[in-house]
């Protein structure tokens, strides 16, 4: 999941960036000093959440968000500003939340975590039904039902089936937007196929290991996602 921080105050950008970097489900963090830079970023990059200051030079946060929402319908906005009078105007772009400066760190973390959960749960039900992987020798077509899990390895993603391991030139964030609801991101580095789960082991220190049907391969699960995965398993 990708986040954009747009604020003309350097201290605020650094503070928010530090907090966000501690969240295991964030892939990339983009920063902008004004609305013009924010619009330029969203033209080139996939942005799931935009944290927008309002009073900025060149192009303010509200006008920038109006442009950005037309360029990316999936982007959710949180406005962060010192001026309460901007709140009503900011609702014209239907923000998820509105936070006042000085920022309440606890409230910000709650807002961020809730928004990440919502974004993940709103993945398209009718996603792709296969993964196509090309290399110098061949083209492999892998049905999603054959995939155990995806793992982030360096800049690529490894695709694990019972028989083979493939390398895909994508990010986990890109896959999340295309996979159906059978797939769930359990860790910063893993997306698993819920239908392939055999056991979930508590490894201590609130970390978990997932084993898969018919395979000795395992994936890791973050403590933050354990309760949510339990709820999803019940629905199957």
PDB file of C-alpha atoms in Angstrom:
ATOM      1  CA  UNK A   1       0.000   0.000   0.000  1.00  0.00           C
ATOM      2  CA  UNK A   2       1.330   3.443  -0.967  1.00  0.00           C
ATOM      3  CA  UNK A   3       0.940   6.703   0.958  1.00  0.00           C
ATOM      4  CA  UNK A   4       1.556  10.308  -0.045  1.00  0.00           C
ATOM      5  CA  UNK A   5       2.438  12.962   2.536  1.00  0.00           C
ATOM      6  CA  UNK A   6       1.791  16.486   1.268  1.00  0.00           C
ATOM      7  CA  UNK A   7       2.801  19.286   3.643  1.00  0.00           C
ATOM      8  CA  UNK A   8       4.945  22.395   3.205  1.00  0.00           C
ATOM      9  CA  UNK A   9       6.368  21.941   6.712  1.00  0.00           C
ATOM     10  CA  UNK A  10       9.473  19.753   6.668  1.00  0.00           C
ATOM     11  CA  UNK A  11       9.141  18.738  10.316  1.00  0.00           C
ATOM     12  CA  UNK A  12       5.592  17.466   9.763  1.00  0.00           C
ATOM     13  CA  UNK A  13       6.644  15.478   6.687  1.00  0.00           C
ATOM     14  CA  UNK A  14       9.471  13.818   8.595  1.00  0.00           C
ATOM     15  CA  UNK A  15       7.346  13.086  11.670  1.00  0.00           C
ATOM     16  CA  UNK A  16       4.508  11.514   9.680  1.00  0.00           C
ATOM     17  CA  UNK A  17       6.981   9.617   7.526  1.00  0.00           C
ATOM     18  CA  UNK A  18       8.622   8.113  10.605  1.00  0.00           C
ATOM     19  CA  UNK A  19       5.290   6.954  12.024  1.00  0.00           C
ATOM     20  CA  UNK A  20       4.112   5.548   8.704  1.00  0.00           C
ATOM     21  CA  UNK A  21       7.381   3.675   8.092  1.00  0.00           C
ATOM     22  CA  UNK A  22       6.704   1.632  11.238  1.00  0.00           C
ATOM     23  CA  UNK A  23       3.523   0.179   9.756  1.00  0.00           C
ATOM     24  CA  UNK A  24       4.271  -3.211   8.139  1.00  0.00           C
ATOM     25  CA  UNK A  25       1.628  -2.822   5.433  1.00  0.00           C
ATOM     26  CA  UNK A  26       3.056   0.275   3.794  1.00  0.00           C
ATOM     27  CA  UNK A  27       5.134  -0.329   0.672  1.00  0.00           C
ATOM     28  CA  UNK A  28       6.058   3.183  -0.444  1.00  0.00           C
ATOM     29  CA  UNK A  29       5.891   6.664   1.055  1.00  0.00           C
ATOM     30  CA  UNK A  30       5.910   9.659  -1.298  1.00  0.00           C
ATOM     31  CA  UNK A  31       6.385  13.228  -0.092  1.00  0.00           C
ATOM     32  CA  UNK A  32       5.349  16.554  -1.607  1.00  0.00           C
ATOM     33  CA  UNK A  33       5.899  20.136  -0.433  1.00  0.00           C
ATOM     34  CA  UNK A  34       2.793  21.560  -2.107  1.00  0.00           C
ATOM     35  CA  UNK A  35      -0.263  20.613  -4.124  1.00  0.00           C
ATOM     36  CA  UNK A  36       1.515  20.890  -7.459  1.00  0.00           C
ATOM     37  CA  UNK A  37       4.062  18.255  -6.459  1.00  0.00           C
ATOM     38  CA  UNK A  38       1.280  16.033  -5.092  1.00  0.00           C
ATOM     39  CA  UNK A  39      -0.612  16.143  -8.396  1.00  0.00           C
ATOM     40  CA  UNK A  40       2.588  15.337 -10.300  1.00  0.00           C
ATOM     41  CA  UNK A  41       3.188  12.300  -8.080  1.00  0.00           C
ATOM     42  CA  UNK A  42      -0.304  10.873  -8.480  1.00  0.00           C
ATOM     43  CA  UNK A  43       0.019  11.176 -12.255  1.00  0.00           C
ATOM     44  CA  UNK A  44       3.006   8.827 -12.127  1.00  0.00           C
ATOM     45  CA  UNK A  45       2.463   6.628  -9.066  1.00  0.00           C
ATOM     46  CA  UNK A  46      -0.261   4.527  -7.481  1.00  0.00           C
ATOM     47  CA  UNK A  47      -1.383   6.254  -4.267  1.00  0.00           C
ATOM     48  CA  UNK A  48      -3.839   4.573  -1.890  1.00  0.00           C
ATOM     49  CA  UNK A  49      -3.852   7.185   0.897  1.00  0.00           C
ATOM     50  CA  UNK A  50      -3.042  10.906   0.646  1.00  0.00           C
ATOM     51  CA  UNK A  51      -2.315  12.917   3.793  1.00  0.00           C
ATOM     52  CA  UNK A  52      -2.925  16.512   2.780  1.00  0.00           C
ATOM     53  CA  UNK A  53      -2.080  19.784   4.487  1.00  0.00           C
ATOM     54  CA  UNK A  54      -4.443  22.520   3.316  1.00  0.00           C
ATOM     55  CA  UNK A  55      -2.677  25.876   3.535  1.00  0.00           C
ATOM     56  CA  UNK A  56       0.257  25.509   1.120  1.00  0.00           C
ATOM     57  CA  UNK A  57       1.915  27.685  -1.558  1.00  0.00           C
ATOM     58  CA  UNK A  58       1.325  27.261  -5.304  1.00  0.00           C
ATOM     59  CA  UNK A  59      -1.701  24.957  -4.917  1.00  0.00           C
ATOM     60  CA  UNK A  60      -3.520  24.329  -1.635  1.00  0.00           C
ATOM     61  CA  UNK A  61      -4.436  20.890  -0.377  1.00  0.00           C
ATOM     62  CA  UNK A  62      -8.159  21.057  -1.139  1.00  0.00           C
ATOM     63  CA  UNK A  63      -7.747  22.171  -4.753  1.00  0.00           C
ATOM     64  CA  UNK A  64      -4.978  19.608  -5.204  1.00  0.00           C
ATOM     65  CA  UNK A  65      -7.223  16.863  -3.789  1.00  0.00           C
ATOM     66  CA  UNK A  66      -9.996  17.801  -6.227  1.00  0.00           C
ATOM     67  CA  UNK A  67      -7.597  17.269  -9.118  1.00  0.00           C
ATOM     68  CA  UNK A  68      -6.090  14.117  -7.594  1.00  0.00           C
ATOM     69  CA  UNK A  69      -9.482  12.499  -6.988  1.00  0.00           C
ATOM     70  CA  UNK A  70     -10.249  12.814 -10.696  1.00  0.00           C
ATOM     71  CA  UNK A  71      -6.908  11.221 -11.588  1.00  0.00           C
ATOM     72  CA  UNK A  72      -7.217   8.388  -9.073  1.00  0.00           C
ATOM     73  CA  UNK A  73     -10.647   7.331  -7.843  1.00  0.00           C
ATOM     74  CA  UNK A  74      -9.182   4.810  -5.384  1.00  0.00           C
ATOM     75  CA  UNK A  75      -7.151   7.373  -3.411  1.00  0.00           C
ATOM     76  CA  UNK A  76      -8.534   8.200   0.037  1.00  0.00           C
ATOM     77  CA  UNK A  77      -7.785  11.567   1.609  1.00  0.00           C
ATOM     78  CA  UNK A  78      -7.010  12.670   5.152  1.00  0.00           C
ATOM     79  CA  UNK A  79      -6.652  16.422   5.683  1.00  0.00           C
ATOM     80  CA  UNK A  80      -4.223  17.615   8.341  1.00  0.00           C
ATOM     81  CA  UNK A  81      -4.201  21.329   9.111  1.00  0.00           C
ATOM     82  CA  UNK A  82      -4.001  23.914  11.894  1.00  0.00           C
ATOM     83  CA  UNK A  83      -7.114  25.783  10.755  1.00  0.00           C
ATOM     84  CA  UNK A  84     -10.541  24.502  11.734  1.00  0.00           C
ATOM     85  CA  UNK A  85     -12.309  26.828   9.303  1.00  0.00           C
ATOM     86  CA  UNK A  86     -11.048  24.695   6.403  1.00  0.00           C
ATOM     87  CA  UNK A  87     -12.969  21.634   7.594  1.00  0.00           C
ATOM     88  CA  UNK A  88     -16.260  22.353   5.815  1.00  0.00           C
ATOM     89  CA  UNK A  89     -14.604  23.158   2.484  1.00  0.00           C
ATOM     90  CA  UNK A  90     -12.475  20.013   2.651  1.00  0.00           C
ATOM     91  CA  UNK A  91     -15.582  17.810   2.681  1.00  0.00           C
ATOM     92  CA  UNK A  92     -16.139  18.617  -0.987  1.00  0.00           C
ATOM     93  CA  UNK A  93     -13.685  15.825  -1.820  1.00  0.00           C
ATOM     94  CA  UNK A  94     -15.229  13.420   0.730  1.00  0.00           C
ATOM     95  CA  UNK A  95     -12.164  12.905   2.936  1.00  0.00           C
ATOM     96  CA  UNK A  96     -11.941   9.887   5.209  1.00  0.00           C
ATOM     97  CA  UNK A  97     -10.884  12.053   8.134  1.00  0.00           C
ATOM     98  CA  UNK A  98      -9.858  15.548   9.176  1.00  0.00           C
ATOM     99  CA  UNK A  99      -7.090  15.986  11.774  1.00  0.00           C
ATOM    100  CA  UNK A 100      -6.074  19.208  13.484  1.00  0.00           C
ATOM    101  CA  UNK A 101      -2.533  20.285  14.255  1.00  0.00           C
ATOM    102  CA  UNK A 102      -0.804  19.784  16.596  1.00  0.00           C
ATOM    103  CA  UNK A 103      -1.353  16.192  15.588  1.00  0.00           C
ATOM    104  CA  UNK A 104      -2.552  13.712  18.185  1.00  0.00           C
ATOM    105  CA  UNK A 105      -0.197  10.813  17.423  1.00  0.00           C
ATOM    106  CA  UNK A 106      -2.485   8.171  18.897  1.00  0.00           C
ATOM    107  CA  UNK A 107      -5.475   9.395  16.872  1.00  0.00           C
ATOM    108  CA  UNK A 108      -3.343   9.580  13.734  1.00  0.00           C
ATOM    109  CA  UNK A 109      -2.195   5.959  14.153  1.00  0.00           C
ATOM    110  CA  UNK A 110      -5.792   4.824  14.670  1.00  0.00           C
ATOM    111  CA  UNK A 111      -6.912   6.700  11.564  1.00  0.00           C
ATOM    112  CA  UNK A 112      -4.066   5.226   9.520  1.00  0.00           C
ATOM    113  CA  UNK A 113      -4.701   1.648  10.671  1.00  0.00           C
ATOM    114  CA  UNK A 114      -8.446   1.910  10.092  1.00  0.00           C
ATOM    115  CA  UNK A 115      -7.934   3.336   6.633  1.00  0.00           C
ATOM    116  CA  UNK A 116      -5.455   0.632   5.673  1.00  0.00           C
ATOM    117  CA  UNK A 117      -7.911  -2.050   6.790  1.00  0.00           C
ATOM    118  CA  UNK A 118     -10.743  -0.465   4.804  1.00  0.00           C
ATOM    119  CA  UNK A 119      -8.578  -0.161   1.702  1.00  0.00           C
ATOM    120  CA  UNK A 120      -7.593  -3.815   1.894  1.00  0.00           C
ATOM    121  CA  UNK A 121     -11.167  -4.989   2.472  1.00  0.00           C
ATOM    122  CA  UNK A 122     -12.415  -3.040  -0.531  1.00  0.00           C
ATOM    123  CA  UNK A 123     -10.333  -4.950  -3.043  1.00  0.00           C
ATOM    124  CA  UNK A 124     -12.319  -5.864  -6.127  1.00  0.00           C
ATOM    125  CA  UNK A 125     -14.208  -9.124  -5.750  1.00  0.00           C
ATOM    126  CA  UNK A 126     -13.953  -9.813  -9.476  1.00  0.00           C
ATOM    127  CA  UNK A 127     -10.214  -9.684  -9.889  1.00  0.00           C
ATOM    128  CA  UNK A 128      -7.945 -11.545 -12.242  1.00  0.00           C
ATOM    129  CA  UNK A 129      -8.206 -15.339 -12.437  1.00  0.00           C
ATOM    130  CA  UNK A 130      -4.655 -16.071 -13.520  1.00  0.00           C
ATOM    131  CA  UNK A 131      -1.100 -14.745 -13.355  1.00  0.00           C
ATOM    132  CA  UNK A 132       0.961 -14.540 -16.550  1.00  0.00           C
ATOM    133  CA  UNK A 133       4.735 -14.646 -16.142  1.00  0.00           C
ATOM    134  CA  UNK A 134       7.139 -14.095 -19.014  1.00  0.00           C
ATOM    135  CA  UNK A 135      10.847 -14.886 -19.117  1.00  0.00           C
ATOM    136  CA  UNK A 136      13.396 -15.294 -21.910  1.00  0.00           C
ATOM    137  CA  UNK A 137      12.411 -18.896 -22.561  1.00  0.00           C
ATOM    138  CA  UNK A 138       8.664 -19.224 -22.029  1.00  0.00           C
ATOM    139  CA  UNK A 139       5.363 -17.716 -20.927  1.00  0.00           C
ATOM    140  CA  UNK A 140       3.770 -19.346 -17.865  1.00  0.00           C
ATOM    141  CA  UNK A 141       0.037 -19.074 -17.176  1.00  0.00           C
ATOM    142  CA  UNK A 142      -0.742 -19.807 -13.512  1.00  0.00           C
ATOM    143  CA  UNK A 143      -4.366 -20.078 -12.329  1.00  0.00           C
ATOM    144  CA  UNK A 144      -4.916 -18.242  -9.028  1.00  0.00           C
ATOM    145  CA  UNK A 145      -6.369 -21.425  -7.526  1.00  0.00           C
ATOM    146  CA  UNK A 146      -2.932 -23.060  -7.865  1.00  0.00           C
ATOM    147  CA  UNK A 147      -1.096 -20.323  -5.952  1.00  0.00           C
ATOM    148  CA  UNK A 148      -0.228 -20.834  -2.277  1.00  0.00           C
ATOM    149  CA  UNK A 149       1.190 -17.382  -1.622  1.00  0.00           C
ATOM    150  CA  UNK A 150       3.161 -14.426  -2.925  1.00  0.00           C
ATOM    151  CA  UNK A 151       6.361 -13.263  -1.237  1.00  0.00           C
ATOM    152  CA  UNK A 152       8.218  -9.995  -1.673  1.00  0.00           C
ATOM    153  CA  UNK A 153      11.854 -10.813  -2.435  1.00  0.00           C
ATOM    154  CA  UNK A 154      14.084  -7.801  -3.066  1.00  0.00           C
ATOM    155  CA  UNK A 155      12.441  -5.820  -5.899  1.00  0.00           C
ATOM    156  CA  UNK A 156      10.429  -8.736  -7.271  1.00  0.00           C
ATOM    157  CA  UNK A 157       7.669 -11.031  -6.059  1.00  0.00           C
ATOM    158  CA  UNK A 158       8.048 -14.815  -5.824  1.00  0.00           C
ATOM    159  CA  UNK A 159       4.919 -16.797  -6.697  1.00  0.00           C
ATOM    160  CA  UNK A 160       4.665 -20.133  -4.878  1.00  0.00           C
ATOM    161  CA  UNK A 161       2.644 -23.144  -6.042  1.00  0.00           C
ATOM    162  CA  UNK A 162       2.915 -26.721  -4.837  1.00  0.00           C
ATOM    163  CA  UNK A 163       5.188 -27.591  -7.739  1.00  0.00           C
ATOM    164  CA  UNK A 164       7.174 -24.496  -8.709  1.00  0.00           C
ATOM    165  CA  UNK A 165       8.352 -21.029  -7.734  1.00  0.00           C
ATOM    166  CA  UNK A 166       8.043 -18.206 -10.264  1.00  0.00           C
ATOM    167  CA  UNK A 167       9.436 -14.674 -10.278  1.00  0.00           C
ATOM    168  CA  UNK A 168       7.082 -11.823 -11.076  1.00  0.00           C
ATOM    169  CA  UNK A 169       8.192  -8.276 -11.891  1.00  0.00           C
ATOM    170  CA  UNK A 170       5.455  -6.620  -9.813  1.00  0.00           C
ATOM    171  CA  UNK A 171       4.972  -5.238  -6.313  1.00  0.00           C
ATOM    172  CA  UNK A 172       2.640  -6.707  -3.701  1.00  0.00           C
ATOM    173  CA  UNK A 173       0.704  -3.433  -3.765  1.00  0.00           C
ATOM    174  CA  UNK A 174      -0.006  -3.866  -7.483  1.00  0.00           C
ATOM    175  CA  UNK A 175      -1.166  -7.441  -6.918  1.00  0.00           C
ATOM    176  CA  UNK A 176      -3.464  -6.456  -4.047  1.00  0.00           C
ATOM    177  CA  UNK A 177      -5.512  -4.272  -6.386  1.00  0.00           C
ATOM    178  CA  UNK A 178      -6.083  -7.173  -8.801  1.00  0.00           C
ATOM    179  CA  UNK A 179      -6.437 -10.296  -6.657  1.00  0.00           C
ATOM    180  CA  UNK A 180      -9.839 -11.551  -5.521  1.00  0.00           C
ATOM    181  CA  UNK A 181     -11.044 -11.895  -1.927  1.00  0.00           C
ATOM    182  CA  UNK A 182      -9.486 -15.365  -1.541  1.00  0.00           C
ATOM    183  CA  UNK A 183      -6.144 -13.603  -1.168  1.00  0.00           C
ATOM    184  CA  UNK A 184      -5.186 -11.673   1.939  1.00  0.00           C
ATOM    185  CA  UNK A 185      -2.088  -9.721   2.864  1.00  0.00           C
ATOM    186  CA  UNK A 186      -0.870 -11.091   6.186  1.00  0.00           C
ATOM    187  CA  UNK A 187       2.536  -9.448   6.331  1.00  0.00           C
ATOM    188  CA  UNK A 188       4.573  -6.711   4.692  1.00  0.00           C
ATOM    189  CA  UNK A 189       6.182  -9.416   2.555  1.00  0.00           C
ATOM    190  CA  UNK A 190       3.373 -11.978   2.108  1.00  0.00           C
ATOM    191  CA  UNK A 191      -0.026 -12.337   0.427  1.00  0.00           C
ATOM    192  CA  UNK A 192      -1.569 -15.760   1.043  1.00  0.00           C
ATOM    193  CA  UNK A 193      -4.352 -17.811  -0.535  1.00  0.00           C
ATOM    194  CA  UNK A 194      -6.839 -18.338   2.313  1.00  0.00           C
ATOM    195  CA  UNK A 195      -8.226 -21.487   0.692  1.00  0.00           C
ATOM    196  CA  UNK A 196      -4.785 -23.124   0.846  1.00  0.00           C
ATOM    197  CA  UNK A 197      -4.201 -22.666   4.596  1.00  0.00           C
ATOM    198  CA  UNK A 198      -3.543 -25.885   6.515  1.00  0.00           C
ATOM    199  CA  UNK A 199      -2.441 -24.579   9.923  1.00  0.00           C
ATOM    200  CA  UNK A 200      -1.525 -21.333  11.643  1.00  0.00           C
ATOM    201  CA  UNK A 201       1.188 -21.689  14.286  1.00  0.00           C
ATOM    202  CA  UNK A 202       1.908 -19.227  17.067  1.00  0.00           C
ATOM    203  CA  UNK A 203       5.687 -18.797  17.009  1.00  0.00           C
ATOM    204  CA  UNK A 204       5.839 -16.664  20.162  1.00  0.00           C
ATOM    205  CA  UNK A 205       6.306 -12.924  20.520  1.00  0.00           C
ATOM    206  CA  UNK A 206       2.927 -12.548  18.783  1.00  0.00           C
ATOM    207  CA  UNK A 207       4.260 -13.767  15.435  1.00  0.00           C
ATOM    208  CA  UNK A 208       2.699 -16.536  13.355  1.00  0.00           C
ATOM    209  CA  UNK A 209       3.630 -19.059  10.687  1.00  0.00           C
ATOM    210  CA  UNK A 210       1.205 -20.324   8.057  1.00  0.00           C
ATOM    211  CA  UNK A 211       1.484 -23.835   6.593  1.00  0.00           C
ATOM    212  CA  UNK A 212      -0.271 -24.811   3.367  1.00  0.00           C
ATOM    213  CA  UNK A 213      -2.198 -27.867   2.173  1.00  0.00           C
ATOM    214  CA  UNK A 214       0.040 -30.371   0.358  1.00  0.00           C
ATOM    215  CA  UNK A 215       3.192 -28.304   0.811  1.00  0.00           C
ATOM    216  CA  UNK A 216       6.121 -27.874   3.195  1.00  0.00           C
ATOM    217  CA  UNK A 217       6.378 -24.194   2.303  1.00  0.00           C
ATOM    218  CA  UNK A 218       5.498 -21.623   4.959  1.00  0.00           C
ATOM    219  CA  UNK A 219       4.628 -17.910   5.082  1.00  0.00           C
ATOM    220  CA  UNK A 220       4.922 -15.452   7.942  1.00  0.00           C
ATOM    221  CA  UNK A 221       2.040 -13.504   9.393  1.00  0.00           C
ATOM    222  CA  UNK A 222       2.210 -10.234  11.288  1.00  0.00           C
ATOM    223  CA  UNK A 223       0.583 -10.067  14.715  1.00  0.00           C
ATOM    224  CA  UNK A 224      -1.476  -7.138  13.442  1.00  0.00           C
ATOM    225  CA  UNK A 225      -3.345  -9.348  10.972  1.00  0.00           C
ATOM    226  CA  UNK A 226      -4.062 -12.444  13.055  1.00  0.00           C
ATOM    227  CA  UNK A 227      -7.516 -11.430  14.338  1.00  0.00           C
ATOM    228  CA  UNK A 228      -8.614 -10.165  10.943  1.00  0.00           C
ATOM    229  CA  UNK A 229      -7.548 -13.396   9.247  1.00  0.00           C
ATOM    230  CA  UNK A 230      -9.491 -15.450  11.802  1.00  0.00           C
ATOM    231  CA  UNK A 231     -12.663 -13.579  10.852  1.00  0.00           C
ATOM    232  CA  UNK A 232     -12.056 -14.168   7.159  1.00  0.00           C
ATOM    233  CA  UNK A 233     -11.451 -17.896   7.649  1.00  0.00           C
ATOM    234  CA  UNK A 234     -14.833 -18.257   9.385  1.00  0.00           C
ATOM    235  CA  UNK A 235     -16.586 -16.971   6.256  1.00  0.00           C
ATOM    236  CA  UNK A 236     -15.136 -19.713   4.066  1.00  0.00           C
TER     237      UNK A 236
END
